[in-house]
mmCIF file of C-alpha atoms in Angstrom:
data_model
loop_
_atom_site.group_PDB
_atom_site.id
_atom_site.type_symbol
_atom_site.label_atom_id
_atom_site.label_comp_id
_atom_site.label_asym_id
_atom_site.label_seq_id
_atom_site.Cartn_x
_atom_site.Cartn_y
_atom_site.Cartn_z
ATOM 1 C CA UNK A 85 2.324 9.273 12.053
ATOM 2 C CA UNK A 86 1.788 11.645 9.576
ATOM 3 C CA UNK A 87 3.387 13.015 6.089
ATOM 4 C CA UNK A 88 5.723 15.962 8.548
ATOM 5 C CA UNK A 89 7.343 13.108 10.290
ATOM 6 C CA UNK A 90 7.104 10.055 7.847
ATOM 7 C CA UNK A 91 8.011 11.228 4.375
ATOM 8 C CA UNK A 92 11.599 12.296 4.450
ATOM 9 C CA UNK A 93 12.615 9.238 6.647
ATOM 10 C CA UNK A 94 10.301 7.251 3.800
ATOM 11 C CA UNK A 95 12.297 9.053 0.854
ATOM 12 C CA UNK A 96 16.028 8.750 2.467
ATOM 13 C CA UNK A 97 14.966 5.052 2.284
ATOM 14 C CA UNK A 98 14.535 5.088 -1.289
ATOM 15 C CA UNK A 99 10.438 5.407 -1.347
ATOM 16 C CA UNK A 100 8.899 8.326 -2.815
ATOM 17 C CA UNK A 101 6.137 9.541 -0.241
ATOM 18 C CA UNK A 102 3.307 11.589 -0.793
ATOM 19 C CA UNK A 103 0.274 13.294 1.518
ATOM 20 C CA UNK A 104 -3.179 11.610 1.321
ATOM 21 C CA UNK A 105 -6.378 12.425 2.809
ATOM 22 C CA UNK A 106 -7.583 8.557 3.822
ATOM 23 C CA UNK A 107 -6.960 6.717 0.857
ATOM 24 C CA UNK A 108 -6.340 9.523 -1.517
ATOM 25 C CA UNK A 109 -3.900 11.494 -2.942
ATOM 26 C CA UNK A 110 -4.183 15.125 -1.878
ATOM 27 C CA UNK A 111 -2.495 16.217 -5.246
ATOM 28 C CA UNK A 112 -4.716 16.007 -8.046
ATOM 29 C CA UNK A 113 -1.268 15.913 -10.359
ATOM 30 C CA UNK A 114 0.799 13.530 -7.740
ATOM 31 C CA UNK A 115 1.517 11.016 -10.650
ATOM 32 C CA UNK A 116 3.617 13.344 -12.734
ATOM 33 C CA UNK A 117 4.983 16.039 -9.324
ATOM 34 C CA UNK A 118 8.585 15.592 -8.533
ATOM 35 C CA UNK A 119 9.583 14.295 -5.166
ATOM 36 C CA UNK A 120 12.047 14.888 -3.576
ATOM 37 C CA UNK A 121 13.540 16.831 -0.248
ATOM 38 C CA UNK A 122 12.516 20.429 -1.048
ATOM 39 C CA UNK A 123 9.125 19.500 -2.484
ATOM 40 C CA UNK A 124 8.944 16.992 0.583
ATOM 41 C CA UNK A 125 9.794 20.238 3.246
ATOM 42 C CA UNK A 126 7.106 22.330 1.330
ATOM 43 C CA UNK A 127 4.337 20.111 1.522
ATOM 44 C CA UNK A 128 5.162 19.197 5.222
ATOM 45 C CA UNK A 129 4.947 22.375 5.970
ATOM 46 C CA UNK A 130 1.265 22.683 4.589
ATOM 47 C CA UNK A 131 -1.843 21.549 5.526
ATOM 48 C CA UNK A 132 -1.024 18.497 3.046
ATOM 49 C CA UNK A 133 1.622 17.319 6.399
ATOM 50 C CA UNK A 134 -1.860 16.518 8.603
ATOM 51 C CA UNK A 135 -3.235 13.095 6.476
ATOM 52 C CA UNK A 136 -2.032 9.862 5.884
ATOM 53 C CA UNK A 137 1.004 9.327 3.833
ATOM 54 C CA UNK A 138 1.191 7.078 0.838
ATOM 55 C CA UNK A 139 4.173 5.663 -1.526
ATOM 56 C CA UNK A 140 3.907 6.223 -5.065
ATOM 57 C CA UNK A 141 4.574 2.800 -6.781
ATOM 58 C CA UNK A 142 7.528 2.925 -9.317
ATOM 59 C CA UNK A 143 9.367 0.264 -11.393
ATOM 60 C CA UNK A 144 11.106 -1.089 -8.348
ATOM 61 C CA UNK A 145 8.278 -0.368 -6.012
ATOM 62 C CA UNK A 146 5.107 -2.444 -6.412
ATOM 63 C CA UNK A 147 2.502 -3.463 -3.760
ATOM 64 C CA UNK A 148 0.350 -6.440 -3.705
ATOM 65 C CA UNK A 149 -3.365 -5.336 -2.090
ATOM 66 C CA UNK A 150 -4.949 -8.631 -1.066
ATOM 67 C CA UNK A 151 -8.516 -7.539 -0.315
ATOM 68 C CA UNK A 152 -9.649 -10.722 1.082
ATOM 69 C CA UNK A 153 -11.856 -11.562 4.267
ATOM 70 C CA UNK A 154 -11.423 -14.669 4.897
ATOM 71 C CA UNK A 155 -8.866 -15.882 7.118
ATOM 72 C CA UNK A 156 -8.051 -19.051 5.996
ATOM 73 C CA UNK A 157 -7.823 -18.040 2.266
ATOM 74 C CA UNK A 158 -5.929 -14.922 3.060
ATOM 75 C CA UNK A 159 -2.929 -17.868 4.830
ATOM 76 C CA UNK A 160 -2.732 -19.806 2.177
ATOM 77 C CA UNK A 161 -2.490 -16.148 -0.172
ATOM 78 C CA UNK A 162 0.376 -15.199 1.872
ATOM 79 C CA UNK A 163 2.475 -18.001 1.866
ATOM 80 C CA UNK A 164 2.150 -18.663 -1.652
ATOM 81 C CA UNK A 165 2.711 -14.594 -2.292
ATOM 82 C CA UNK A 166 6.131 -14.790 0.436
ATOM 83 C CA UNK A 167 7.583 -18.349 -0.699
ATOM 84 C CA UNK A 168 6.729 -17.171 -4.829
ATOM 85 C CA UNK A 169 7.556 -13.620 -5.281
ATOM 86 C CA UNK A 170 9.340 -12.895 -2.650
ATOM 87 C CA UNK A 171 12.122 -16.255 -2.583
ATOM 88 C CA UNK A 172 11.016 -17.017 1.075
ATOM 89 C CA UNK A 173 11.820 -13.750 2.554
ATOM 90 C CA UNK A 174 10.140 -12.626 5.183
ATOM 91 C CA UNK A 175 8.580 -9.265 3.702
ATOM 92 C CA UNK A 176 6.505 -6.997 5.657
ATOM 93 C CA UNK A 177 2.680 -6.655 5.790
ATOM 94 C CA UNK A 178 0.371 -3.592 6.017
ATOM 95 C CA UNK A 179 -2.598 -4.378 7.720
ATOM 96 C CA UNK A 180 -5.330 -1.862 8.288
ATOM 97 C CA UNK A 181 -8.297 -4.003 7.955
ATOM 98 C CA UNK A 182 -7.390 -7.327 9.372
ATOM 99 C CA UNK A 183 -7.668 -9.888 8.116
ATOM 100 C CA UNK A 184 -7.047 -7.775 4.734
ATOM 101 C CA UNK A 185 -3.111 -6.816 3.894
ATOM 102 C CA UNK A 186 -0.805 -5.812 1.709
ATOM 103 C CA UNK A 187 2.845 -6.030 0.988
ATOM 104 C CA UNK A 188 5.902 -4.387 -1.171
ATOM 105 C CA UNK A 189 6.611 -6.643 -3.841
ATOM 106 C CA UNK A 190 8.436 -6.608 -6.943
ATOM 107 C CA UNK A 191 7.635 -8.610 -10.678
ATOM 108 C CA UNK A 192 9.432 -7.515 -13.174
ATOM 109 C CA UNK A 193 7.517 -6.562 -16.360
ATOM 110 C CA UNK A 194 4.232 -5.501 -15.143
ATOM 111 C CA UNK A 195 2.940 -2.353 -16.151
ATOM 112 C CA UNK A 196 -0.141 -1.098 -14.650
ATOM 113 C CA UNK A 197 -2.703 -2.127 -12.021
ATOM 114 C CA UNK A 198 -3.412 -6.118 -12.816
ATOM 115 C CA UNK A 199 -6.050 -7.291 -10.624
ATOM 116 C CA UNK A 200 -7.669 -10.824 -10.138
ATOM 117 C CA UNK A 201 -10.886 -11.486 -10.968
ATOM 118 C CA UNK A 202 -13.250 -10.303 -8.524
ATOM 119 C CA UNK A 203 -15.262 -13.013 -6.356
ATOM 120 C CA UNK A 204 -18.320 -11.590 -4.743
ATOM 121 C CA UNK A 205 -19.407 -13.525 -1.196
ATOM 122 C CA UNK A 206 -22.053 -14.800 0.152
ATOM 123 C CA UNK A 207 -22.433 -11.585 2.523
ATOM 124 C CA UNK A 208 -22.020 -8.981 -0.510
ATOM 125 C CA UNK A 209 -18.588 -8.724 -0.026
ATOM 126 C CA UNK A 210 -16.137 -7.809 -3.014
ATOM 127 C CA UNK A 211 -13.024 -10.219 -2.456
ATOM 128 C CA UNK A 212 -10.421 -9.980 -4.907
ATOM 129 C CA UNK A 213 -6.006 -9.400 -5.172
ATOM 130 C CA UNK A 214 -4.804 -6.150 -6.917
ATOM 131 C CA UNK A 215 -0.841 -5.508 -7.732
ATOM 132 C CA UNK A 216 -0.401 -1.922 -7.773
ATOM 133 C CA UNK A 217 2.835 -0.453 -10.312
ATOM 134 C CA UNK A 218 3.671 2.406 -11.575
ATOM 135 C CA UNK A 219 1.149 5.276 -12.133
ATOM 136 C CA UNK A 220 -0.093 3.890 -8.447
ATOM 137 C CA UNK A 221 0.503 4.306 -4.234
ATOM 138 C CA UNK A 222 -0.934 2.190 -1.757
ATOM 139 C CA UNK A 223 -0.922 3.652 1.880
ATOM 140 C CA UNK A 224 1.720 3.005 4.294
ATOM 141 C CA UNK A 225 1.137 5.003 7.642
ATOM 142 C CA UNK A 226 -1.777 6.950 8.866
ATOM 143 C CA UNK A 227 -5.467 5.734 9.649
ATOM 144 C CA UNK A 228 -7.914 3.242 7.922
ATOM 145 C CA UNK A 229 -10.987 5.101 6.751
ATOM 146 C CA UNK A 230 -13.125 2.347 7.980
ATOM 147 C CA UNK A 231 -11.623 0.842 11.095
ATOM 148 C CA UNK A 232 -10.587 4.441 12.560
ATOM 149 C CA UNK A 233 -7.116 2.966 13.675
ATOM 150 C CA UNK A 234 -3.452 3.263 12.554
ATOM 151 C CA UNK A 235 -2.157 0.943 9.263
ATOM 152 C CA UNK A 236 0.239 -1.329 10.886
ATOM 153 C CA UNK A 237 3.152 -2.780 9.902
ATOM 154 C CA UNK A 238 4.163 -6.380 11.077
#
């Protein structure tokens, strides 16, 4: 699952993909670069076509990173985040780092990355909920950089 076979698929949907290397983008200008199916064809034909593949958050396209560990917290997260923001529906989660997720979601009038406060654990552990908007991409196939297996979507 990589940008060569994900991205136009990803961009005839309506997303607008583009090449990472683990969690980044390979593009230092990817913000600003045009996407669409001839830049999409030249960059799958690169070595940018081998890494994960993200989805650059737009005005329409937002994604809610809940970087929580534990189990029972990260429930009651997503059923308040499914029956709030998202009327009920059932949207789809990204999991690469279980029991960690995210999720598309949309709320209108946010500009920027808003992000809880962050709650450090007992173990050391950094625990906090990030929406990611415009000027942002979360990533949505390839391989977690610390689990070494595919992001799945359920």
């Amino acid at each position: 699952m990589d940008y060569k076979t994900k991205a136009m698929p990803l961009f005839e949907a309506g997303f607008e993909p583009i090449p990472l290397k683990g969690k980044r983008p390979t593009q230092t200008n990817w913000p600003g670069i045009t996407i669409d199916a001839g830049s999409i064809a030249k960059l799958a034909a690169n070595g940018a076509a081998k890494g994960n593949v993200g989805i650059r958050c737009t005005e329409t396209v937002q994604f809610l990173d809940v970087d929580i560990s534990a189990p029972d917290a990260v429930k009651r997260v997503y059923e308040w985040v499914r029956t709030t923001l998202c009327d009920g529906e059932k949207t789809p989660l990204r999991v690469g780092n279980w029991p960690k997720f995210g999720m598309p979601c949309r709320i209108d009038g946010l500009a920027g990355k808003a992000r809880s406060t962050v709650y450090v654990d007992d173990a050391g552990n950094e625990q906090k909920i990030e929406v990611l908007t415009v000027g942002q991409q979360f990533v949505a196939y390839g391989i977690h950089p610390e689990t070494g297996k595919h992001y799945e979507w359920q």
